[in-house]
Amino acid sequence: MRSLIPHMFSRSRRNLARWFTLSMGSILVIFATILYFLEAKEQLRAFDQELYNTTQLMAAGVEDGLYQEQQRISLEDVPILGGEALPFDNKIIYARWYTPKKQLLQFFGVTPSEQLNNKLGFQTIELSDRNKQLRQLTVPVFQDKQLIGYLEIAASLAPVEETLWSLRLFLIVGVPIALSLIGLTGWFLGGMAMQPIRQAYEQLQRFTADASHELRTPLQAIRNNAQFALLEPIDPSQQQSSLENIDQIAESMGMLISDLLFLARNEGQLKLETLKLVNLVSWLEALVEEYTHSAKAKNLEFTSQFPEQLVMLRINPDLMWQALTNLLSNACRYTLSGGRVCLRVFFESRWVVIEVQDTGIGIPEADLPHIFERFYRVDSVRSRHTGGFGLGLAISQQIVQVHEGQIIANSRLGEGSTFQIKLPFTPTSSP
Ligand code: ADP
């Protein structure tokens, strides 16, 4: 099962990258196609405009009588081509004049038919021999509102084709490169998206494994005690002790399960409606009272130091109570008889610090970075002795974090430990 997980994550990552590439790629291809067709249309429009301007210039030349000296045909007002200095000159393949009766009058370029058969306006003509195209324009020419003939000119579409070919080449090379880049980005983004899910999954898996491991040991102990109690013949006092053991183990299993449920339920954000504005010092007095008694029972000296000023904090009192109880219980639990435990409140820049200090057995330096991890216990000898599951500090940390605070531990082996809960304090926290 475990080995399937990395495979599952990389498959999901691949799928994410694939879908990203597919969607972005489709958008890119559609966009490139639209761009190409718009450009083709624009190129043809500009070409047609130029061709049209050329016909206008040629027709105007005729109207002004520019070429009339070269007239070889007796019909009056029939235009004749000058044949030189034409605009658009080098691209014009042929030009033809027709009489108003559509009879050929004069031409240059390819020999045309005697009669004008073509429709008026623009036409694209395919040249079969060299796979090239011509753009032809046929227009009527008027002088003093009277039709004096028809002008037909054609120019090679090669410049337009060349521009469009360059654009096609750019897209043919550019689109696959862009698609590869999109694919890479998708893979990278997929990895980033999977990261928190993967972490959460691994955390959950570790937590489930730890929890089942923790439950397996007491379950086994219950079974052993039950089997022993069922043996015959048995001393009633031994049977009594086995049943008491079962009861004790079941109680501690109950505590473990409620801790686990607590961790699972209170993960994430704090509900705003659970927050209350609390006078920190008077709220802590109740805690002091409770722990003064239990410290006395263990022959510990319990003291407290609170600031004079009013400290109002918006907290979830039940959760914060639990967080502080865990710290104070640990301090009492891990401090030997005759030691001291102190609860303090003070300000540190924008934080209100609630500190629990003890003169207990302390925590080895190597264990200190791990003590907030779930099920982490400094050593099995301690935990067997104290009966903790290694969840208390994880719970406290979770509670402090949902209050947007910090929890810090300092300790020296054999000298004692200091735990600090830092909560954000702004003037608005006060009424
Ligand atoms: P537990 O329920 O086992 O005490 P915690 O999460 O509260 O679990 O603490 C984790 C470990 O950190 C404990 O096993 C204990 O060894 C160590 N620890 C916590 N608080 C103190 C302290 N005040 N002094 C010494 N060791 C401590």
Coordinates of C-alpha atoms and ligand atoms in Angstrom, one line a residue:
M1 CA 0.0 0.0 0.0
R2 CA 2.8 2.4 1.0
S3 CA 4.7 1.9 -2.2
L4 CA 1.6 2.7 -4.2
I5 CA 1.4 6.2 -2.7
P6 CA 4.4 7.9 -4.5
H7 CA 3.1 6.4 -7.7
M8 CA -0.4 7.8 -7.1
F9 CA 1.0 11.2 -6.4
S10 CA 3.2 11.2 -9.6
R11 CA 0.2 10.0 -11.6
S12 CA -1.9 12.9 -10.3
R13 CA 0.9 15.3 -11.0
R14 CA 1.2 13.9 -14.6
N15 CA -2.6 14.3 -15.0
L16 CA -2.5 17.8 -13.7
A17 CA 0.3 18.7 -16.1
R18 CA -1.5 17.0 -19.0
W19 CA -4.8 18.8 -18.4
F20 CA -3.0 22.1 -18.0
T21 CA -1.0 21.6 -21.2
L22 CA -4.1 20.5 -23.0
S23 CA -6.3 23.4 -21.9
M24 CA -3.6 26.1 -22.3
G25 CA -2.4 24.4 -25.6
S26 CA -5.9 24.5 -27.1
I27 CA -6.2 28.2 -26.1
L28 CA -2.8 28.9 -27.7
V29 CA -3.6 27.0 -30.9
I30 CA -7.0 28.7 -31.3
F31 CA -5.4 32.0 -30.6
A32 CA -2.6 31.4 -33.1
T33 CA -5.1 30.3 -35.8
I34 CA -7.3 33.4 -35.3
L35 CA -4.2 35.6 -35.4
Y36 CA -3.1 33.9 -38.6
F37 CA -6.5 34.4 -40.4
L38 CA -6.8 38.0 -39.2
E39 CA -3.3 38.8 -40.5
A40 CA -4.1 37.0 -43.8
K41 CA -7.3 39.1 -44.1
E42 CA -5.5 42.3 -43.3
Q43 CA -2.6 41.6 -45.8
L44 CA -5.1 41.0 -48.6
R45 CA -7.1 44.1 -47.6
A46 CA -4.0 46.2 -47.8
F47 CA -3.0 44.6 -51.1
D48 CA -6.4 45.2 -52.6
Q49 CA -6.3 48.8 -51.4
E50 CA -3.0 49.3 -53.2
L51 CA -4.3 47.6 -56.3
Y52 CA -7.4 49.8 -56.3
N53 CA -5.3 52.9 -55.8
T54 CA -3.3 51.9 -58.9
T55 CA -6.4 51.6 -61.0
Q56 CA -7.6 55.0 -59.8
L57 CA -4.3 56.6 -60.7
M58 CA -4.2 54.9 -64.1
A59 CA -7.8 55.9 -64.8
A60 CA -7.2 59.5 -63.7
G61 CA -4.2 59.7 -66.0
V62 CA -6.5 58.8 -68.8
E63 CA -9.1 61.3 -67.8
D64 CA -6.5 64.1 -67.7
G65 CA -5.5 63.3 -71.3
L66 CA -2.0 62.4 -70.2
Y67 CA -1.6 59.7 -72.8
Q68 CA -3.7 61.0 -75.6
E69 CA -0.8 62.0 -77.7
Q70 CA 0.0 58.3 -78.1
Q71 CA -3.5 57.6 -79.4
R72 CA -3.4 55.2 -82.3
I73 CA -7.1 54.4 -82.2
S74 CA -9.6 56.7 -83.7
L75 CA -12.3 56.4 -81.0
E76 CA -12.5 59.5 -79.0
D77 CA -11.9 59.5 -75.3
V78 CA -10.6 56.0 -75.3
P79 CA -7.9 55.6 -72.8
I80 CA -4.4 54.3 -73.8
L81 CA -1.8 53.0 -71.4
G82 CA 1.4 55.0 -70.9
G83 CA 3.2 51.8 -69.9
E84 CA 5.8 53.4 -67.7
A85 CA 5.9 55.0 -64.3
L86 CA 2.9 53.2 -63.1
P87 CA 2.4 53.0 -59.4
F88 CA 2.6 49.4 -58.1
D89 CA 4.6 49.0 -61.3
N90 CA 6.9 46.1 -60.6
K91 CA 4.1 43.9 -59.2
I92 CA 1.7 44.4 -62.1
I93 CA 1.6 41.4 -64.3
Y94 CA -0.8 42.7 -66.9
A95 CA -3.1 45.7 -67.6
R96 CA -5.9 45.9 -70.1
W97 CA -8.1 48.6 -71.5
Y98 CA -11.5 47.7 -72.9
T99 CA -14.0 49.9 -74.8
P100 CA -17.4 50.6 -73.2
K101 CA -18.6 47.7 -75.4
K102 CA -16.0 45.5 -73.6
Q103 CA -13.8 45.1 -76.7
L104 CA -10.1 44.9 -76.1
L105 CA -8.4 48.2 -76.9
Q106 CA -4.9 47.9 -75.5
F107 CA -2.9 45.8 -73.1
F108 CA 0.4 44.8 -71.8
G109 CA 1.5 41.5 -70.3
V110 CA -0.2 38.3 -71.1
T111 CA -2.4 38.4 -74.3
P112 CA -6.0 38.6 -73.2
S113 CA -9.2 37.7 -75.0
E114 CA -10.7 40.2 -77.4
Q115 CA -13.9 40.5 -75.3
L116 CA -14.0 41.4 -71.6
N117 CA -15.6 38.3 -70.0
N118 CA -14.6 38.8 -66.3
K119 CA -16.8 40.1 -63.6
L120 CA -16.1 43.5 -62.2
G121 CA -14.3 43.8 -58.9
F122 CA -11.6 41.7 -57.3
Q123 CA -10.7 38.1 -58.3
T124 CA -8.0 35.7 -57.2
I125 CA -6.6 33.8 -60.1
E126 CA -4.6 30.6 -59.6
L127 CA -1.6 30.1 -62.0
S128 CA -1.4 26.4 -62.6
D129 CA 2.2 26.3 -63.8
R130 CA 4.0 27.7 -60.8
N131 CA 1.5 27.3 -58.1
K132 CA 1.2 31.1 -57.8
Q133 CA -1.7 33.4 -57.4
L134 CA -2.7 36.7 -59.0
R135 CA -5.0 39.3 -57.7
Q136 CA -7.1 40.9 -60.5
L137 CA -9.2 44.0 -60.4
T138 CA -11.6 45.0 -63.1
V139 CA -13.2 48.5 -62.9
P140 CA -15.3 50.7 -65.2
V141 CA -13.8 54.1 -66.0
F142 CA -16.0 57.2 -66.2
Q143 CA -15.4 60.6 -67.6
D144 CA -17.9 63.3 -67.0
K145 CA -20.3 60.7 -65.7
Q146 CA -20.0 58.8 -68.9
L147 CA -18.5 55.3 -69.3
I148 CA -15.4 55.5 -71.3
G149 CA -14.2 52.0 -70.9
Y150 CA -13.0 49.3 -68.5
L151 CA -9.6 48.9 -66.9
E152 CA -8.4 45.5 -65.8
I153 CA -5.1 45.0 -63.9
A154 CA -3.6 42.1 -62.1
A155 CA -0.7 41.9 -59.7
S156 CA 1.2 39.0 -58.2
L157 CA 0.1 37.9 -54.7
A158 CA 3.7 36.8 -54.0
P159 CA 4.5 39.5 -51.4
V160 CA 1.4 38.6 -49.4
E161 CA 2.2 34.9 -49.7
E162 CA 5.7 35.5 -48.5
T163 CA 4.6 37.5 -45.5
L164 CA 2.0 34.8 -44.7
W165 CA 4.6 32.0 -45.2
S166 CA 6.9 33.8 -42.7
L167 CA 4.0 34.0 -40.2
R168 CA 3.2 30.4 -40.7
L169 CA 6.8 29.4 -40.2
F170 CA 6.9 31.4 -37.0
L171 CA 3.8 29.7 -35.7
I172 CA 4.9 26.2 -36.8
V173 CA 8.1 26.7 -34.8
G174 CA 6.7 28.9 -32.1
V175 CA 3.6 26.9 -31.1
P176 CA 5.4 23.6 -30.4
I177 CA 8.0 25.5 -28.3
A178 CA 5.3 27.3 -26.4
L179 CA 3.5 24.0 -25.9
S180 CA 6.6 22.4 -24.4
L181 CA 7.1 25.4 -22.1
I182 CA 3.4 25.1 -21.1
G183 CA 4.0 21.4 -20.4
L184 CA 7.0 22.1 -18.3
T185 CA 5.1 24.8 -16.4
G186 CA 2.2 22.4 -15.9
W187 CA 4.6 19.8 -14.5
F188 CA 6.1 22.4 -12.2
L189 CA 2.7 23.8 -11.0
G190 CA 1.4 20.2 -10.6
G191 CA 4.3 19.5 -8.3
M192 CA 3.6 22.6 -6.3
A193 CA -0.1 21.8 -6.1
M194 CA 0.6 18.2 -5.0
Q195 CA 3.1 19.3 -2.3
P196 CA 0.7 20.3 0.5
I197 CA -1.6 17.4 -0.3
R198 CA 1.3 15.0 -0.2
Q199 CA 2.5 16.5 3.1
A200 CA -1.0 16.3 4.6
Y201 CA -1.3 12.7 3.4
E202 CA 2.1 11.7 4.9
Q203 CA 1.2 13.4 8.1
L204 CA -2.1 11.6 8.3
Q205 CA -0.5 8.3 7.5
R206 CA 2.2 8.8 10.2
F207 CA -0.5 9.9 12.6
T208 CA -2.6 6.8 11.9
A209 CA 0.3 4.5 12.1
D210 CA 1.4 6.0 15.4
A211 CA -2.1 6.0 16.8
S212 CA -2.7 2.3 15.9
H213 CA 0.7 1.5 17.4
E214 CA -0.1 3.3 20.6
L215 CA -3.5 1.5 20.9
R216 CA -2.0 -1.9 20.1
T217 CA 0.2 -2.0 23.2
P218 CA -2.6 -1.4 25.8
L219 CA -5.0 -3.7 23.8
Q220 CA -2.4 -6.5 24.2
A221 CA -2.1 -5.7 27.9
I222 CA -5.9 -5.9 28.3
R223 CA -5.9 -9.3 26.5
N224 CA -3.1 -10.6 28.7
N225 CA -4.9 -9.6 31.8
A226 CA -8.1 -11.0 30.6
Q227 CA -6.5 -14.3 29.7
F228 CA -4.8 -14.5 33.1
A229 CA -8.1 -13.7 34.9
L230 CA -9.8 -16.5 32.9
L231 CA -7.3 -19.1 33.9
E232 CA -8.6 -21.8 36.3
P233 CA -8.2 -22.3 39.2
I234 CA -7.4 -18.8 40.1
D235 CA -6.8 -16.8 43.2
P236 CA -9.7 -14.3 43.6
S237 CA -7.3 -11.5 44.6
Q238 CA -5.2 -12.1 41.4
Q239 CA -8.4 -12.0 39.4
Q240 CA -9.4 -8.8 41.1
S241 CA -6.0 -7.2 40.3
S242 CA -6.2 -8.3 36.6
L243 CA -9.6 -6.7 36.3
E244 CA -8.3 -3.5 38.0
N245 CA -5.5 -3.5 35.5
I246 CA -7.9 -3.8 32.6
D247 CA -10.0 -1.0 34.0
Q248 CA -6.9 1.2 34.4
I249 CA -5.6 0.4 30.9
A250 CA -9.1 1.1 29.4
E251 CA -9.2 4.4 31.2
S252 CA -5.8 5.5 29.7
M253 CA -7.0 4.2 26.3
G254 CA -10.0 6.5 26.7
M255 CA -7.7 9.4 27.4
L256 CA -5.6 8.6 24.4
I257 CA -8.7 8.4 22.2
S258 CA -10.0 11.7 23.4
D259 CA -6.6 13.4 22.8
L260 CA -6.6 12.0 19.3
L261 CA -10.1 13.2 18.7
F262 CA -9.2 16.6 20.1
L263 CA -6.3 16.9 17.7
A264 CA -8.4 15.9 14.8
R265 CA -11.4 18.1 15.6
N266 CA -9.5 21.3 16.4
E267 CA -7.2 21.3 13.5
G268 CA -7.2 24.4 11.2
Q269 CA -9.0 27.7 11.9
L270 CA -10.6 28.9 15.1
K271 CA -14.3 29.6 14.9
L272 CA -14.9 33.3 15.6
E273 CA -18.0 32.7 17.6
T274 CA -16.0 30.6 20.1
L275 CA -13.7 33.6 20.9
K276 CA -14.3 35.6 24.1
L277 CA -12.7 38.7 25.5
V278 CA -11.0 37.6 28.7
N279 CA -9.3 39.4 31.5
L280 CA -6.2 37.3 31.3
V281 CA -4.9 37.8 34.9
S282 CA -8.2 37.0 36.7
W283 CA -8.8 34.1 34.3
L284 CA -5.3 32.7 35.2
E285 CA -6.0 33.1 38.9
A286 CA -8.4 30.1 38.7
L287 CA -5.6 28.0 37.1
V288 CA -3.2 29.1 39.8
E289 CA -5.6 28.0 42.5
E290 CA -6.0 24.6 40.9
Y291 CA -2.2 24.0 40.5
T292 CA -1.3 25.3 43.9
H293 CA -3.1 22.3 45.4
S294 CA -1.7 19.7 43.1
A295 CA 1.9 21.2 43.4
K296 CA 1.5 21.1 47.2
A297 CA 0.5 17.4 47.0
K298 CA 3.8 16.7 45.1
N299 CA 5.8 18.9 47.5
L300 CA 6.5 21.5 44.9
E301 CA 6.5 25.3 45.4
F302 CA 4.1 26.9 43.0
T303 CA 4.4 30.7 42.4
S304 CA 2.9 33.2 39.9
Q305 CA 3.8 36.7 38.7
F306 CA 1.3 38.8 36.8
P307 CA 1.5 42.3 35.5
E308 CA -0.4 45.1 37.3
Q309 CA -2.2 46.4 34.2
L310 CA -5.3 45.0 32.8
V311 CA -4.6 42.5 30.0
M312 CA -7.7 41.8 27.9
L313 CA -7.3 39.0 25.3
R314 CA -9.6 37.6 22.7
I315 CA -9.2 33.8 23.1
N316 CA -11.1 30.6 23.1
P317 CA -10.9 30.1 26.9
D318 CA -11.6 26.3 26.9
L319 CA -8.9 25.6 24.4
M320 CA -6.4 27.9 26.0
W321 CA -7.1 26.4 29.4
Q322 CA -6.3 23.0 27.8
A323 CA -3.0 24.3 26.4
L324 CA -1.9 25.8 29.7
T325 CA -3.0 22.8 31.7
N326 CA -0.8 20.6 29.5
L327 CA 2.3 22.8 30.2
L328 CA 1.5 23.1 34.0
S329 CA 0.9 19.3 34.3
N330 CA 4.2 18.5 32.5
A331 CA 6.0 21.0 34.8
C332 CA 4.6 19.3 37.9
R333 CA 5.0 15.8 36.4
Y334 CA 8.7 16.3 35.4
T335 CA 9.8 18.2 38.5
L336 CA 11.0 16.2 41.4
S337 CA 9.8 16.8 45.0
G338 CA 11.1 20.0 46.5
G339 CA 11.3 21.7 43.1
R340 CA 9.7 24.9 41.9
V341 CA 7.1 25.7 39.2
C342 CA 6.3 29.3 38.3
L343 CA 3.5 30.8 36.1
R344 CA 4.4 34.2 34.7
V345 CA 2.7 36.8 32.4
F346 CA 4.7 39.7 30.8
F347 CA 4.9 41.7 27.6
E348 CA 7.5 41.3 24.9
S349 CA 7.1 43.8 22.0
R350 CA 3.7 43.0 20.4
W351 CA 3.2 39.7 22.3
V352 CA 1.7 38.8 25.6
V353 CA 3.9 36.0 27.0
I354 CA 2.5 33.3 29.3
E355 CA 5.4 31.4 30.7
V356 CA 5.6 28.2 32.7
Q357 CA 9.0 27.6 34.3
D358 CA 10.1 24.6 36.3
T359 CA 13.3 23.4 38.0
G360 CA 12.6 19.8 36.9
I361 CA 14.6 17.1 35.1
G362 CA 14.9 19.1 31.9
I363 CA 15.0 17.9 28.3
P364 CA 18.1 16.8 26.4
E365 CA 19.2 19.2 23.7
A366 CA 18.7 16.6 20.9
D367 CA 15.1 16.0 21.9
L368 CA 14.1 19.6 22.2
P369 CA 13.3 20.2 18.5
H370 CA 11.0 17.2 18.5
I371 CA 9.0 17.5 21.7
F372 CA 6.0 19.2 19.9
E373 CA 5.7 16.3 17.5
R374 CA 2.8 14.0 18.0
F375 CA 3.6 10.9 20.1
Y376 CA 7.1 12.1 20.7
R377 CA 8.4 11.2 24.2
V378 CA 11.9 12.0 25.4
D379 CA 12.5 8.4 26.6
S380 CA 10.4 5.4 27.3
V381 CA 11.5 5.2 31.0
R382 CA 10.0 8.7 31.7
S383 CA 6.8 8.0 29.9
R384 CA 6.3 4.6 31.5
H385 CA 6.8 6.3 34.8
T386 CA 4.6 9.3 34.0
G387 CA 2.0 7.6 31.8
G388 CA 2.0 10.3 29.1
F389 CA 1.3 9.5 25.4
G390 CA 3.5 12.3 23.9
L391 CA 0.4 14.2 22.7
G392 CA 0.1 17.0 25.3
L393 CA 2.6 19.5 23.7
A394 CA 1.3 18.7 20.2
I395 CA -2.1 19.7 21.4
S396 CA -0.9 22.9 23.1
Q397 CA 1.0 23.9 20.0
Q398 CA -2.0 23.3 17.8
I399 CA -4.2 25.5 20.1
V400 CA -1.6 28.3 20.3
Q401 CA -1.2 28.2 16.5
V402 CA -4.9 28.6 15.8
H403 CA -4.7 31.7 18.1
E404 CA -2.0 33.0 15.7
G405 CA 0.5 32.7 18.5
Q406 CA 3.8 30.8 19.1
I407 CA 4.9 28.2 21.6
I408 CA 8.6 28.0 22.5
A409 CA 10.5 25.6 24.7
N410 CA 13.9 26.1 26.4
S411 CA 15.4 23.6 28.6
R412 CA 18.6 22.3 30.2
L413 CA 19.0 18.7 31.3
G414 CA 18.9 18.5 35.0
E415 CA 18.2 22.2 35.5
G416 CA 14.7 22.7 34.4
S417 CA 12.5 23.9 31.5
T418 CA 10.7 27.0 30.4
F419 CA 7.7 26.9 28.0
Q420 CA 6.4 30.2 26.6
I421 CA 3.0 30.8 24.9
K422 CA 3.2 34.1 23.0
L423 CA -0.1 35.6 21.9
P424 CA -0.4 38.6 19.7
F425 CA -1.4 41.7 21.7
T426 CA -2.6 44.9 20.1
P427 CA -4.4 47.8 21.8
T428 CA -7.5 46.7 20.0
S429 CA -7.4 43.4 22.0
S430 CA -8.3 45.7 25.0
P431 CA -11.9 47.0 25.2
Ligands
ADP1 P1 3.6 13.5 27.6 O1 2.1 13.3 27.7 O2 4.4 12.2 27.4 O3 4.2 14.3 28.7 P2 4.0 15.8 26.0 O4 3.8 16.0 24.6 O5 3.3 16.6 27.0 O6 3.8 14.3 26.3 O7 5.6 15.9 26.2 C1 6.5 15.3 25.3 C2 7.8 15.0 26.0 O8 8.4 16.2 26.4 C3 7.5 14.2 27.3 O9 7.7 12.8 27.0 C4 8.6 14.7 28.2 O10 9.7 13.8 28.2 C5 9.0 16.0 27.7 N1 8.6 17.1 28.5 C6 7.5 17.9 28.4 N2 7.4 18.9 29.3 C7 8.5 18.7 30.1 C8 9.0 19.4 31.2 N3 8.4 20.4 31.8 N4 10.2 18.9 31.8 C9 10.8 17.9 31.2 N5 10.4 17.2 30.2 C10 9.3 17.6 29.6

